[in-house]
Amino acid sequence: MTDQKTIYALSSGRPPVAVAVVRISGPRAGDALKALTGKLPEPRRAMFARIRDPQSNEIIDEALALFFPAPRSETGEDVAEIQLHGGRAVIAALFAALARMEGFRLAEPGEFTRRAFENGKLDLTAIEGLADLIYADTDAQRRQALRQLQGLLGNRAEDWRKRLIEAQALAEAGIDFSDEADVASNVTAQALGVARALQSEIAQALSDAARGERLREGLVVAIAGPPNAGKSTLLNRIARREASIVSPFAGTTRDVIEVHLDLAGYPVTLLDTAGIRETNDPVEREGVARARARAQAADLVLWVVDASDIAMPDPPAVANIFVVRNKIDLATKRTLDEKPSGSFGVSSTTGKGLDALLDTLAAFVNETLGSREPALVTRERQRILLQEASDALTRAIAEAQREDIFAEELRLAARALGRLTGRVDVEDILDVIFRDFCIGK
Ligand SMILES: Nc1nc2c(ncn2[C@@H]2O[C@H](COP(=O)(O)OP(=O)(O)O)[C@@H](O)[C@H]2O)c(=O)[nH]1
Ligand SMILES: [Mg+2]
């Protein structure tokens, strides 16, 4: 748990940069500012200051200093922030001065956020949102992360937990009044009503969990098909760079190549895979096996075939597939007549037909990830705990006639929700959550 040390860290990017932000949090944050600048700025107001080494009195830099007294600060402790020039020697001189002060040490990764959690500033779902916000690559991810940071799931879970605790109190009252049958059945009926309502609200949140988790991780689109159909050329064309090696020789792509795309604000991981064919080359055979596995697991397969080739192998049986007839520039009337309905005719070398393919792809991604209400659940941890709460409620409802079991299951459901927000019993998961954070956050 939190020690009484005052911690400091560089919270901005790697120097040299124009401006560096150094944060200091803990009981002596204000002392540090006084020692370095000669006085304490007004709370939450920027103050121009000469930062001096308290030992030599030499000016280290000219800077802006801010002070956020507890509890109205990011961590809930006294926080000082110094914005100075982002040179390595500047930062090193400031850190050397701080290190000499009694009761100071460098912060560990995520330690500011951890202190914010321990001081009740953020619950765990908000912290997960904060981590996601820092790592968000696309607009839709940013929006989802910000909603989590603002408490979309955390507030809801806390509301559920409070209602559960009330229901549990009713159920326990039912046990106390068990020799007065009508009082007992009356309070149990009330508690049962709450359990049923919560069960359905939690089930609804869970039903949309896959979407929130997918948006965090990105949709996976696998390009697959026979060798030499132009799969790698298509990937490079879509990614607008030479991510994958293209050659006229079949069997060039062996490992799975990934590129990350921002498609209309949604994250998409596009995979290029080895051409699917029978082969005796053990390396290529492994590539084909990986290609098959990744295509099976993908959210969508772009099945690429050569439109100039009359022999068209059957696409794999997966839920979502677009048939892409590539090399349409080479296709003859005969091969064009064979065109399967619903397929896309494109030329990855000239770019013909690619806009239509990309528009349909963007519509698919939007349909899968977006366009409705923001998802409440964005992580496996959240999903598992909500499922635990839901299962306990199911058992509670089934056993409502046995008051002691009923009350116990309600307690278990409330406990799962408490773990979700971090109100109860979370020491064991904290390290996992804060591992995602960088120093200075
Ligand atoms: N004419 C034409 N050639 C293409 C097209 N797409 C790919 N190619 C060529 O087909 C060959 C195989 O392409 P590649 O992308 O390596 O195929 P992969 O094995 O499916 O990955 C290369 O020589 C490409 O230049 C296309 O749309 N039109
Ligand atoms: Mg290839």
Tab-separated table of C-alpha atoms and ligand atoms in Angstrom:
chain	number	residue	atom	x	y	z
A	1	MET	CA	0.000	0.000	0.000
A	2	THR	CA	0.952	3.672	-0.182
A	3	ASP	CA	3.983	4.655	1.828
A	4	GLN	CA	4.363	8.183	3.072
A	5	LYS	CA	7.020	9.055	0.521
A	6	THR	CA	6.541	11.912	-1.883
A	7	ILE	CA	6.945	10.564	-5.405
A	8	TYR	CA	8.028	12.316	-8.572
A	9	ALA	CA	8.305	11.391	-12.227
A	10	LEU	CA	8.497	12.724	-15.727
A	11	SER	CA	4.902	12.544	-16.962
A	12	SER	CA	5.505	13.779	-20.499
A	13	GLY	CA	7.221	12.089	-23.440
A	14	ARG	CA	10.812	11.094	-23.876
A	15	PRO	CA	13.296	14.004	-23.922
A	16	PRO	CA	14.519	15.995	-25.727
A	17	VAL	CA	11.137	17.655	-26.193
A	18	ALA	CA	9.904	21.249	-26.094
A	19	VAL	CA	8.267	21.020	-22.702
A	20	ALA	CA	8.627	18.418	-19.978
A	21	VAL	CA	5.994	17.921	-17.291
A	22	VAL	CA	7.297	16.700	-13.960
A	23	ARG	CA	4.718	15.647	-11.392
A	24	ILE	CA	5.262	15.393	-7.686
A	25	SER	CA	2.703	13.809	-5.353
A	26	GLY	CA	2.691	13.274	-1.631
A	27	PRO	CA	2.863	15.062	1.706
A	28	ARG	CA	5.975	17.081	0.777
A	29	ALA	CA	4.947	18.185	-2.742
A	30	GLY	CA	4.382	21.739	-1.503
A	31	ASP	CA	7.734	21.757	0.332
A	32	ALA	CA	9.430	20.754	-2.905
A	33	LEU	CA	7.906	23.696	-4.745
A	34	LYS	CA	8.901	26.109	-1.985
A	35	ALA	CA	12.441	24.783	-1.925
A	36	LEU	CA	12.771	24.927	-5.714
A	37	THR	CA	10.982	28.199	-6.519
A	38	GLY	CA	11.089	30.147	-3.256
A	39	LYS	CA	7.323	30.180	-2.782
A	40	LEU	CA	4.139	28.196	-3.204
A	41	PRO	CA	1.897	29.145	-6.161
A	42	GLU	CA	-1.754	29.851	-5.511
A	43	PRO	CA	-3.716	26.584	-5.712
A	44	ARG	CA	-4.472	25.565	-9.317
A	45	ARG	CA	-2.913	28.737	-10.795
A	46	ALA	CA	0.131	28.643	-13.018
A	47	MET	CA	3.089	30.605	-11.679
A	48	PHE	CA	6.194	31.578	-13.611
A	49	ALA	CA	9.205	30.503	-11.587
A	50	ARG	CA	12.968	30.197	-11.642
A	51	ILE	CA	13.750	26.671	-10.532
A	52	ARG	CA	16.845	26.694	-8.319
A	53	ASP	CA	18.927	23.883	-6.976
A	54	PRO	CA	18.277	24.351	-3.224
A	55	GLN	CA	21.834	23.263	-2.397
A	56	SER	CA	23.887	25.447	-4.747
A	57	ASN	CA	21.184	28.067	-5.372
A	58	GLU	CA	22.030	27.810	-9.072
A	59	ILE	CA	19.135	28.376	-11.505
A	60	ILE	CA	18.253	25.087	-13.214
A	61	ASP	CA	15.635	26.465	-15.606
A	62	GLU	CA	12.755	28.889	-16.003
A	63	ALA	CA	9.463	27.088	-15.674
A	64	LEU	CA	5.775	27.099	-14.868
A	65	ALA	CA	4.772	25.702	-11.502
A	66	LEU	CA	1.354	24.576	-10.306
A	67	PHE	CA	0.100	23.350	-6.976
A	68	PHE	CA	-3.004	21.205	-6.345
A	69	PRO	CA	-3.563	20.801	-2.594
A	70	ALA	CA	-5.199	17.597	-1.349
A	71	PRO	CA	-7.828	16.365	-1.772
A	72	ARG	CA	-8.672	18.215	-4.987
A	73	SER	CA	-5.895	16.724	-7.040
A	74	GLU	CA	-5.317	13.894	-9.448
A	75	THR	CA	-3.989	11.544	-6.763
A	76	GLY	CA	-5.965	12.939	-3.839
A	77	GLU	CA	-2.646	13.971	-2.231
A	78	ASP	CA	-0.847	17.297	-2.532
A	79	VAL	CA	0.349	17.447	-6.121
A	80	ALA	CA	2.884	19.797	-7.686
A	81	GLU	CA	3.469	20.069	-11.377
A	82	ILE	CA	6.470	21.708	-12.981
A	83	GLN	CA	6.529	22.447	-16.697
A	84	LEU	CA	10.071	23.096	-17.766
A	85	HIS	CA	12.206	22.831	-20.872
A	86	GLY	CA	12.369	19.237	-21.994
A	87	GLY	CA	16.131	18.767	-22.212
A	88	ARG	CA	17.803	15.738	-20.676
A	89	ALA	CA	20.206	17.767	-18.530
A	90	VAL	CA	17.400	20.069	-17.345
A	91	ILE	CA	15.295	17.145	-16.168
A	92	ALA	CA	18.316	15.380	-14.688
A	93	ALA	CA	19.244	18.476	-12.656
A	94	LEU	CA	15.707	18.803	-11.295
A	95	PHE	CA	15.579	15.088	-10.442
A	96	ALA	CA	18.955	15.299	-8.704
A	97	ALA	CA	17.648	18.168	-6.574
A	98	LEU	CA	14.450	16.254	-5.731
A	99	ALA	CA	16.368	13.065	-4.925
A	100	ARG	CA	18.375	14.949	-2.298
A	101	MET	CA	15.252	16.059	-0.442
A	102	GLU	CA	14.211	14.012	2.563
A	103	GLY	CA	11.258	11.680	1.941
A	104	PHE	CA	11.313	11.752	-1.859
A	105	ARG	CA	11.700	8.967	-4.376
A	106	LEU	CA	11.010	8.254	-8.062
A	107	ALA	CA	7.506	6.995	-8.802
A	108	GLU	CA	6.943	3.473	-10.023
A	109	PRO	CA	4.953	2.810	-13.204
A	110	GLY	CA	1.306	3.731	-12.673
A	111	GLU	CA	1.938	4.860	-9.101
A	112	PHE	CA	0.152	8.212	-9.421
A	113	THR	CA	-2.954	6.406	-10.674
A	114	ARG	CA	-2.595	3.792	-7.965
A	115	ARG	CA	-2.590	6.476	-5.314
A	116	ALA	CA	-5.644	8.017	-6.988
A	117	PHE	CA	-7.356	4.623	-6.667
A	118	GLU	CA	-6.331	4.183	-3.051
A	119	ASN	CA	-7.641	7.649	-2.248
A	120	GLY	CA	-10.985	6.861	-3.898
A	121	LYS	CA	-10.471	9.238	-6.835
A	122	LEU	CA	-10.954	6.572	-9.499
A	123	ASP	CA	-12.472	3.111	-9.422
A	124	LEU	CA	-10.920	0.190	-11.283
A	125	THR	CA	-13.161	0.461	-14.331
A	126	ALA	CA	-12.205	4.131	-14.667
A	127	ILE	CA	-8.537	3.201	-14.381
A	128	GLU	CA	-8.984	0.635	-17.126
A	129	GLY	CA	-10.613	3.381	-19.183
A	130	LEU	CA	-7.641	5.640	-18.484
A	131	ALA	CA	-5.194	2.966	-19.710
A	132	ASP	CA	-7.319	2.477	-22.813
A	133	LEU	CA	-7.457	6.210	-23.419
A	134	ILE	CA	-3.670	6.398	-23.408
A	135	TYR	CA	-3.425	3.491	-25.846
A	136	ALA	CA	-6.409	4.430	-28.045
A	137	ASP	CA	-5.456	4.448	-31.733
A	138	THR	CA	-8.753	5.420	-33.280
A	139	ASP	CA	-11.598	7.781	-32.557
A	140	ALA	CA	-14.094	5.084	-31.624
A	141	GLN	CA	-11.586	3.595	-29.155
A	142	ARG	CA	-10.937	7.016	-27.683
A	143	ARG	CA	-14.654	7.630	-27.191
A	144	GLN	CA	-15.220	4.259	-25.538
A	145	ALA	CA	-12.204	4.732	-23.247
A	146	LEU	CA	-13.343	8.192	-22.196
A	147	ARG	CA	-16.819	6.898	-21.340
A	148	GLN	CA	-15.226	4.258	-19.099
A	149	LEU	CA	-12.978	6.844	-17.485
A	150	GLN	CA	-16.065	8.941	-16.793
A	151	GLY	CA	-17.707	5.992	-15.028
A	152	LEU	CA	-20.080	4.497	-17.583
A	153	LEU	CA	-19.654	0.992	-16.155
A	154	GLY	CA	-18.303	1.949	-12.740
A	155	ASN	CA	-21.314	4.073	-11.773
A	156	ARG	CA	-23.725	1.471	-13.051
A	157	ALA	CA	-21.968	-1.320	-11.154
A	158	GLU	CA	-21.962	0.732	-7.970
A	159	ASP	CA	-25.683	1.386	-8.356
A	160	TRP	CA	-26.312	-2.345	-8.855
A	161	ARG	CA	-24.216	-3.156	-5.817
A	162	LYS	CA	-26.138	-0.728	-3.598
A	163	ARG	CA	-29.465	-2.186	-4.710
A	164	LEU	CA	-28.141	-5.679	-4.062
A	165	ILE	CA	-27.038	-4.784	-0.571
A	166	GLU	CA	-30.531	-3.443	0.128
A	167	ALA	CA	-32.066	-6.637	-1.255
A	168	GLN	CA	-29.691	-8.653	0.903
A	169	ALA	CA	-30.811	-6.707	3.975
A	170	LEU	CA	-34.425	-7.495	3.088
A	171	ALA	CA	-33.595	-11.172	2.632
A	172	GLU	CA	-31.919	-11.242	6.032
A	173	ALA	CA	-34.929	-9.553	7.565
A	174	GLY	CA	-36.942	-12.392	6.018
A	175	ILE	CA	-34.797	-14.874	7.928
A	176	ASP	CA	-35.316	-12.949	11.188
A	177	PHE	CA	-39.089	-12.935	10.704
A	178	SER	CA	-39.283	-16.524	9.559
A	179	ASP	CA	-41.748	-17.375	12.356
A	180	GLU	CA	-44.089	-14.603	11.142
A	181	ALA	CA	-44.905	-16.090	7.762
A	182	ASP	CA	-46.554	-13.106	6.032
A	183	VAL	CA	-43.854	-10.588	7.031
A	184	ALA	CA	-41.205	-13.046	5.843
A	185	SER	CA	-42.810	-13.735	2.479
A	186	ASN	CA	-43.464	-10.036	1.981
A	187	VAL	CA	-39.823	-8.932	2.430
A	188	THR	CA	-38.535	-11.905	0.461
A	189	ALA	CA	-40.875	-11.021	-2.403
A	190	GLN	CA	-39.494	-7.487	-2.423
A	191	ALA	CA	-35.897	-8.745	-2.458
A	192	LEU	CA	-36.780	-11.202	-5.202
A	193	GLY	CA	-38.171	-8.366	-7.310
A	194	VAL	CA	-34.880	-6.482	-6.984
A	195	ALA	CA	-32.870	-9.613	-7.854
A	196	ARG	CA	-34.941	-10.200	-10.978
A	197	ALA	CA	-34.591	-6.594	-12.163
A	198	LEU	CA	-30.826	-6.618	-11.597
A	199	GLN	CA	-30.473	-9.976	-13.293
A	200	SER	CA	-32.035	-8.610	-16.451
A	201	GLU	CA	-30.005	-5.373	-16.422
A	202	ILE	CA	-26.744	-7.254	-15.975
A	203	ALA	CA	-27.687	-9.781	-18.665
A	204	GLN	CA	-28.281	-6.917	-21.045
A	205	ALA	CA	-24.864	-5.419	-20.341
A	206	LEU	CA	-23.296	-8.842	-20.879
A	207	SER	CA	-25.076	-9.431	-24.164
A	208	ASP	CA	-23.145	-6.514	-25.662
A	209	ALA	CA	-19.792	-7.344	-24.044
A	210	ALA	CA	-18.205	-8.819	-27.150
A	211	ARG	CA	-18.614	-5.536	-28.999
A	212	GLY	CA	-16.871	-3.471	-26.337
A	213	GLU	CA	-13.973	-5.922	-26.082
A	214	ARG	CA	-13.646	-6.056	-29.887
A	215	LEU	CA	-13.539	-2.292	-30.116
A	216	ARG	CA	-10.698	-2.261	-27.615
A	217	GLU	CA	-8.758	-4.915	-29.453
A	218	GLY	CA	-9.743	-4.185	-33.034
A	219	LEU	CA	-11.598	-6.225	-35.608
A	220	VAL	CA	-9.549	-8.896	-37.349
A	221	VAL	CA	-9.897	-9.164	-41.127
A	222	ALA	CA	-7.936	-11.988	-42.755
A	223	ILE	CA	-6.974	-11.953	-46.413
A	224	ALA	CA	-6.909	-15.544	-47.594
A	225	GLY	CA	-7.142	-17.471	-50.833
A	226	PRO	CA	-5.112	-19.519	-53.288
A	227	PRO	CA	-1.453	-18.652	-53.953
A	228	ASN	CA	-0.614	-15.886	-56.379
A	229	ALA	CA	-4.127	-14.422	-56.390
A	230	GLY	CA	-2.699	-11.065	-55.318
A	231	LYS	CA	-3.400	-11.206	-51.579
A	232	SER	CA	-0.191	-9.468	-50.572
A	233	THR	CA	-0.637	-6.846	-53.292
A	234	LEU	CA	-4.144	-6.154	-51.979
A	235	LEU	CA	-2.911	-5.792	-48.398
A	236	ASN	CA	-0.174	-3.380	-49.456
A	237	ARG	CA	-2.666	-1.405	-51.481
A	238	ILE	CA	-5.079	-1.088	-48.554
A	239	ALA	CA	-2.295	-0.350	-46.062
A	240	ARG	CA	-0.712	2.096	-48.533
A	241	ARG	CA	2.705	0.692	-47.814
A	242	GLU	CA	4.853	-2.291	-48.693
A	243	ALA	CA	4.117	-4.326	-45.589
A	244	SER	CA	4.066	-7.662	-47.356
A	245	ILE	CA	6.441	-9.107	-49.970
A	246	VAL	CA	4.832	-9.407	-53.390
A	247	SER	CA	6.256	-11.690	-56.035
A	248	PRO	CA	5.105	-13.622	-59.091
A	249	PHE	CA	6.215	-16.828	-57.388
A	250	ALA	CA	3.519	-18.751	-55.582
A	251	GLY	CA	4.299	-19.431	-51.948
A	252	THR	CA	6.080	-16.140	-51.178
A	253	THR	CA	4.071	-15.230	-48.085
A	254	ARG	CA	4.585	-17.814	-45.375
A	255	ASP	CA	4.150	-16.196	-42.040
A	256	VAL	CA	1.103	-14.146	-41.161
A	257	ILE	CA	1.675	-10.412	-41.716
A	258	GLU	CA	-0.393	-7.931	-39.675
A	259	VAL	CA	-1.121	-4.316	-40.413
A	260	HIS	CA	-3.206	-2.043	-38.220
A	261	LEU	CA	-5.661	0.249	-39.920
A	262	ASP	CA	-7.981	3.004	-38.838
A	263	LEU	CA	-11.105	2.415	-40.862
A	264	ALA	CA	-13.598	5.243	-40.435
A	265	GLY	CA	-12.521	5.615	-36.798
A	266	TYR	CA	-12.552	1.901	-35.982
A	267	PRO	CA	-9.485	-0.241	-35.380
A	268	VAL	CA	-8.931	-3.064	-37.853
A	269	THR	CA	-6.093	-5.564	-37.957
A	270	LEU	CA	-5.613	-6.782	-41.489
A	271	LEU	CA	-3.818	-10.113	-41.906
A	272	ASP	CA	-2.014	-11.348	-44.977
A	273	THR	CA	-1.681	-15.106	-45.032
A	274	ALA	CA	0.061	-17.772	-47.054
A	275	GLY	CA	-1.787	-18.952	-50.146
A	276	ILE	CA	-3.825	-21.998	-49.299
A	277	ARG	CA	-2.591	-25.003	-51.307
A	278	GLU	CA	-1.148	-28.463	-50.871
A	279	THR	CA	2.627	-28.313	-50.532
A	280	ASN	CA	5.584	-30.443	-49.524
A	281	ASP	CA	7.693	-27.563	-48.257
A	282	PRO	CA	7.456	-27.875	-44.453
A	283	VAL	CA	7.815	-24.116	-43.881
A	284	GLU	CA	5.116	-23.294	-46.389
A	285	ARG	CA	2.938	-26.064	-44.980
A	286	GLU	CA	3.172	-24.445	-41.542
A	287	GLY	CA	2.275	-21.121	-43.200
A	288	VAL	CA	-0.793	-22.689	-44.793
A	289	ALA	CA	-1.849	-24.186	-41.464
A	290	ARG	CA	-1.499	-20.777	-39.793
A	291	ALA	CA	-3.393	-19.139	-42.651
A	292	ARG	CA	-6.285	-21.556	-42.194
A	293	ALA	CA	-6.351	-21.063	-38.432
A	294	ARG	CA	-6.256	-17.269	-38.636
A	295	ALA	CA	-8.945	-17.187	-41.328
A	296	GLN	CA	-11.155	-19.386	-39.147
A	297	ALA	CA	-10.701	-17.112	-36.134
A	298	ALA	CA	-11.042	-13.818	-38.009
A	299	ASP	CA	-14.117	-11.606	-37.794
A	300	LEU	CA	-14.161	-11.379	-41.583
A	301	VAL	CA	-12.351	-13.142	-44.406
A	302	LEU	CA	-11.488	-11.403	-47.639
A	303	TRP	CA	-11.296	-14.438	-49.891
A	304	VAL	CA	-9.105	-13.338	-52.782
A	305	VAL	CA	-9.128	-15.242	-56.058
A	306	ASP	CA	-7.628	-14.553	-59.456
A	307	ALA	CA	-10.390	-13.237	-61.724
A	308	SER	CA	-8.354	-14.139	-64.809
A	309	ASP	CA	-8.238	-17.772	-63.751
A	310	ILE	CA	-11.210	-19.955	-64.531
A	311	ALA	CA	-10.367	-22.429	-61.779
A	312	MET	CA	-11.771	-20.875	-58.637
A	313	PRO	CA	-11.319	-22.844	-55.416
A	314	ASP	CA	-14.174	-22.928	-52.957
A	315	PRO	CA	-14.059	-20.376	-50.163
A	316	PRO	CA	-13.821	-21.631	-46.568
A	317	ALA	CA	-17.008	-22.007	-44.562
A	318	VAL	CA	-16.843	-18.998	-42.216
A	319	ALA	CA	-19.591	-16.714	-40.983
A	320	ASN	CA	-18.428	-13.511	-42.656
A	321	ILE	CA	-16.731	-13.573	-46.022
A	322	PHE	CA	-16.273	-11.202	-48.942
A	323	VAL	CA	-15.223	-12.835	-52.204
A	324	VAL	CA	-12.701	-10.558	-53.906
A	325	ARG	CA	-11.974	-11.271	-57.562
A	326	ASN	CA	-8.604	-9.682	-58.030
A	327	LYS	CA	-6.698	-8.998	-61.286
A	328	ILE	CA	-9.919	-7.823	-62.899
A	329	ASP	CA	-7.630	-5.920	-65.299
A	330	LEU	CA	-6.542	-9.266	-66.736
A	331	ALA	CA	-9.953	-10.906	-66.785
A	332	THR	CA	-11.377	-12.012	-70.111
A	333	LYS	CA	-15.045	-11.997	-71.058
A	334	ARG	CA	-15.198	-15.698	-70.306
A	335	THR	CA	-13.848	-15.407	-66.779
A	336	LEU	CA	-15.992	-12.315	-66.146
A	337	ASP	CA	-19.117	-14.284	-67.044
A	338	GLU	CA	-18.264	-16.748	-64.277
A	339	LYS	CA	-18.482	-13.977	-61.724
A	340	PRO	CA	-20.184	-15.187	-58.530
A	341	SER	CA	-22.899	-12.874	-57.290
A	342	GLY	CA	-22.047	-10.580	-54.413
A	343	SER	CA	-18.350	-10.680	-55.165
A	344	PHE	CA	-16.083	-7.688	-55.662
A	345	GLY	CA	-14.117	-7.208	-58.841
A	346	VAL	CA	-10.874	-5.348	-58.089
A	347	SER	CA	-7.435	-4.768	-59.440
A	348	SER	CA	-4.876	-4.436	-56.696
A	349	THR	CA	-2.312	-3.110	-59.134
A	350	THR	CA	-4.450	-0.389	-60.785
A	351	GLY	CA	-6.716	0.260	-57.788
A	352	LYS	CA	-9.879	-0.347	-59.772
A	353	GLY	CA	-12.862	-1.393	-57.628
A	354	LEU	CA	-11.005	-0.899	-54.348
A	355	ASP	CA	-13.111	2.028	-53.164
A	356	ALA	CA	-16.272	-0.048	-53.378
A	357	LEU	CA	-14.571	-2.868	-51.460
A	358	LEU	CA	-13.285	-0.498	-48.767
A	359	ASP	CA	-16.675	1.218	-48.415
A	360	THR	CA	-18.378	-2.122	-47.860
A	361	LEU	CA	-15.637	-3.122	-45.438
A	362	ALA	CA	-16.084	0.124	-43.476
A	363	ALA	CA	-19.847	-0.484	-43.365
A	364	PHE	CA	-19.246	-3.998	-42.030
A	365	VAL	CA	-16.891	-2.699	-39.325
A	366	ASN	CA	-19.314	0.044	-38.382
A	367	GLU	CA	-22.172	-2.446	-38.207
A	368	THR	CA	-20.130	-4.803	-36.012
A	369	LEU	CA	-18.519	-2.321	-33.634
A	370	GLY	CA	-20.420	0.893	-33.646
A	371	SER	CA	-23.578	2.782	-34.432
A	372	ARG	CA	-25.458	1.885	-31.254
A	373	GLU	CA	-25.116	2.837	-27.599
A	374	PRO	CA	-21.625	2.612	-26.124
A	375	ALA	CA	-20.893	-0.848	-24.738
A	376	LEU	CA	-20.689	-1.063	-20.932
A	377	VAL	CA	-18.218	-3.934	-20.842
A	378	THR	CA	-14.857	-3.499	-22.532
A	379	ARG	CA	-12.624	-6.108	-20.892
A	380	GLU	CA	-12.563	-9.773	-20.088
A	381	ARG	CA	-12.064	-9.001	-16.376
A	382	GLN	CA	-15.261	-6.954	-16.338
A	383	ARG	CA	-17.179	-9.587	-18.284
A	384	ILE	CA	-16.108	-12.408	-15.960
A	385	LEU	CA	-17.135	-10.504	-12.825
A	386	LEU	CA	-20.485	-9.475	-14.277
A	387	GLN	CA	-21.051	-13.092	-15.285
A	388	GLU	CA	-20.257	-14.142	-11.699
A	389	ALA	CA	-22.801	-11.634	-10.395
A	390	SER	CA	-25.347	-12.801	-12.928
A	391	ASP	CA	-24.814	-16.492	-12.068
A	392	ALA	CA	-25.197	-15.766	-8.361
A	393	LEU	CA	-28.439	-13.919	-9.078
A	394	THR	CA	-29.722	-16.838	-11.153
A	395	ARG	CA	-29.050	-19.183	-8.252
A	396	ALA	CA	-30.599	-16.706	-5.805
A	397	ILE	CA	-33.801	-16.488	-7.827
A	398	ALA	CA	-34.005	-20.264	-8.166
A	399	GLU	CA	-33.559	-20.727	-4.386
A	400	ALA	CA	-35.665	-17.776	-3.260
A	401	GLN	CA	-37.767	-20.025	-1.025
A	402	ARG	CA	-34.732	-20.863	1.108
A	403	GLU	CA	-33.973	-17.520	2.687
A	404	ASP	CA	-30.479	-18.327	3.915
A	405	ILE	CA	-29.257	-19.484	0.483
A	406	PHE	CA	-31.068	-16.605	-1.182
A	407	ALA	CA	-29.311	-14.044	1.050
A	408	GLU	CA	-25.938	-15.720	0.591
A	409	GLU	CA	-26.191	-15.678	-3.216
A	410	LEU	CA	-27.135	-11.998	-3.144
A	411	ARG	CA	-24.051	-11.383	-1.047
A	412	LEU	CA	-21.889	-13.207	-3.611
A	413	ALA	CA	-23.376	-11.154	-6.438
A	414	ALA	CA	-22.637	-7.923	-4.550
A	415	ARG	CA	-19.104	-9.093	-3.898
A	416	ALA	CA	-18.471	-9.713	-7.611
A	417	LEU	CA	-19.655	-6.174	-8.358
A	418	GLY	CA	-17.449	-4.834	-5.575
A	419	ARG	CA	-14.468	-6.514	-7.173
A	420	LEU	CA	-15.436	-4.994	-10.497
A	421	THR	CA	-15.089	-1.454	-9.188
A	422	GLY	CA	-12.353	-2.353	-6.723
A	423	ARG	CA	-14.324	-1.695	-3.563
A	424	VAL	CA	-13.618	-5.099	-2.089
A	425	ASP	CA	-10.879	-7.670	-2.182
A	426	VAL	CA	-8.759	-6.537	-5.044
A	427	GLU	CA	-5.129	-6.631	-3.862
A	428	ASP	CA	-4.499	-9.619	-6.110
A	429	ILE	CA	-5.588	-7.916	-9.328
A	430	LEU	CA	-4.081	-4.486	-8.772
A	431	ASP	CA	-0.648	-5.449	-10.032
A	432	VAL	CA	-2.131	-6.829	-13.232
A	433	ILE	CA	-4.057	-3.643	-13.889
A	434	PHE	CA	-1.261	-1.211	-13.104
A	435	ARG	CA	1.244	-3.193	-15.152
A	436	ASP	CA	-0.240	-1.483	-18.261
A	437	PHE	CA	0.798	1.954	-17.050
A	438	CYS	CA	3.943	3.880	-17.794
A	439	ILE	CA	6.036	5.769	-15.280
A	440	GLY	CA	4.632	9.232	-14.633
A	441	LYS	CA	1.013	8.123	-14.935
B	1	LIG	N1	-2.300	-7.624	-63.408
B	1	LIG	C1	-2.410	-7.746	-62.097
B	1	LIG	N2	-1.441	-8.376	-61.396
B	1	LIG	C2	-1.577	-8.498	-60.054
B	1	LIG	C3	-2.701	-7.976	-59.372
B	1	LIG	N3	-2.543	-8.235	-58.062
B	1	LIG	C4	-1.377	-8.903	-57.932
B	1	LIG	N4	-0.795	-9.076	-59.137
B	1	LIG	C5	0.469	-9.783	-59.397
B	1	LIG	O1	0.277	-11.159	-59.071
B	1	LIG	C6	1.480	-11.694	-58.535
B	1	LIG	C7	1.208	-12.334	-57.185
B	1	LIG	O2	0.865	-11.313	-56.279
B	1	LIG	P1	0.967	-11.513	-54.706
B	1	LIG	O3	0.375	-10.308	-54.102
B	1	LIG	O4	2.346	-11.899	-54.315
B	1	LIG	O5	-0.012	-12.755	-54.537
B	1	LIG	P2	-0.292	-13.626	-53.234
B	1	LIG	O6	0.488	-14.877	-53.403
B	1	LIG	O7	-1.754	-13.923	-53.276
B	1	LIG	O8	0.111	-12.850	-52.060
B	1	LIG	C8	2.461	-10.568	-58.468
B	1	LIG	O9	3.315	-10.625	-59.617
B	1	LIG	C9	1.587	-9.324	-58.508
B	1	LIG	O10	2.257	-8.211	-59.078
B	1	LIG	C10	-3.728	-7.300	-60.139
B	1	LIG	O11	-4.723	-6.815	-59.644
B	1	LIG	N5	-3.516	-7.229	-61.495
B	2	MG	MG	1.466	-13.281	-50.604
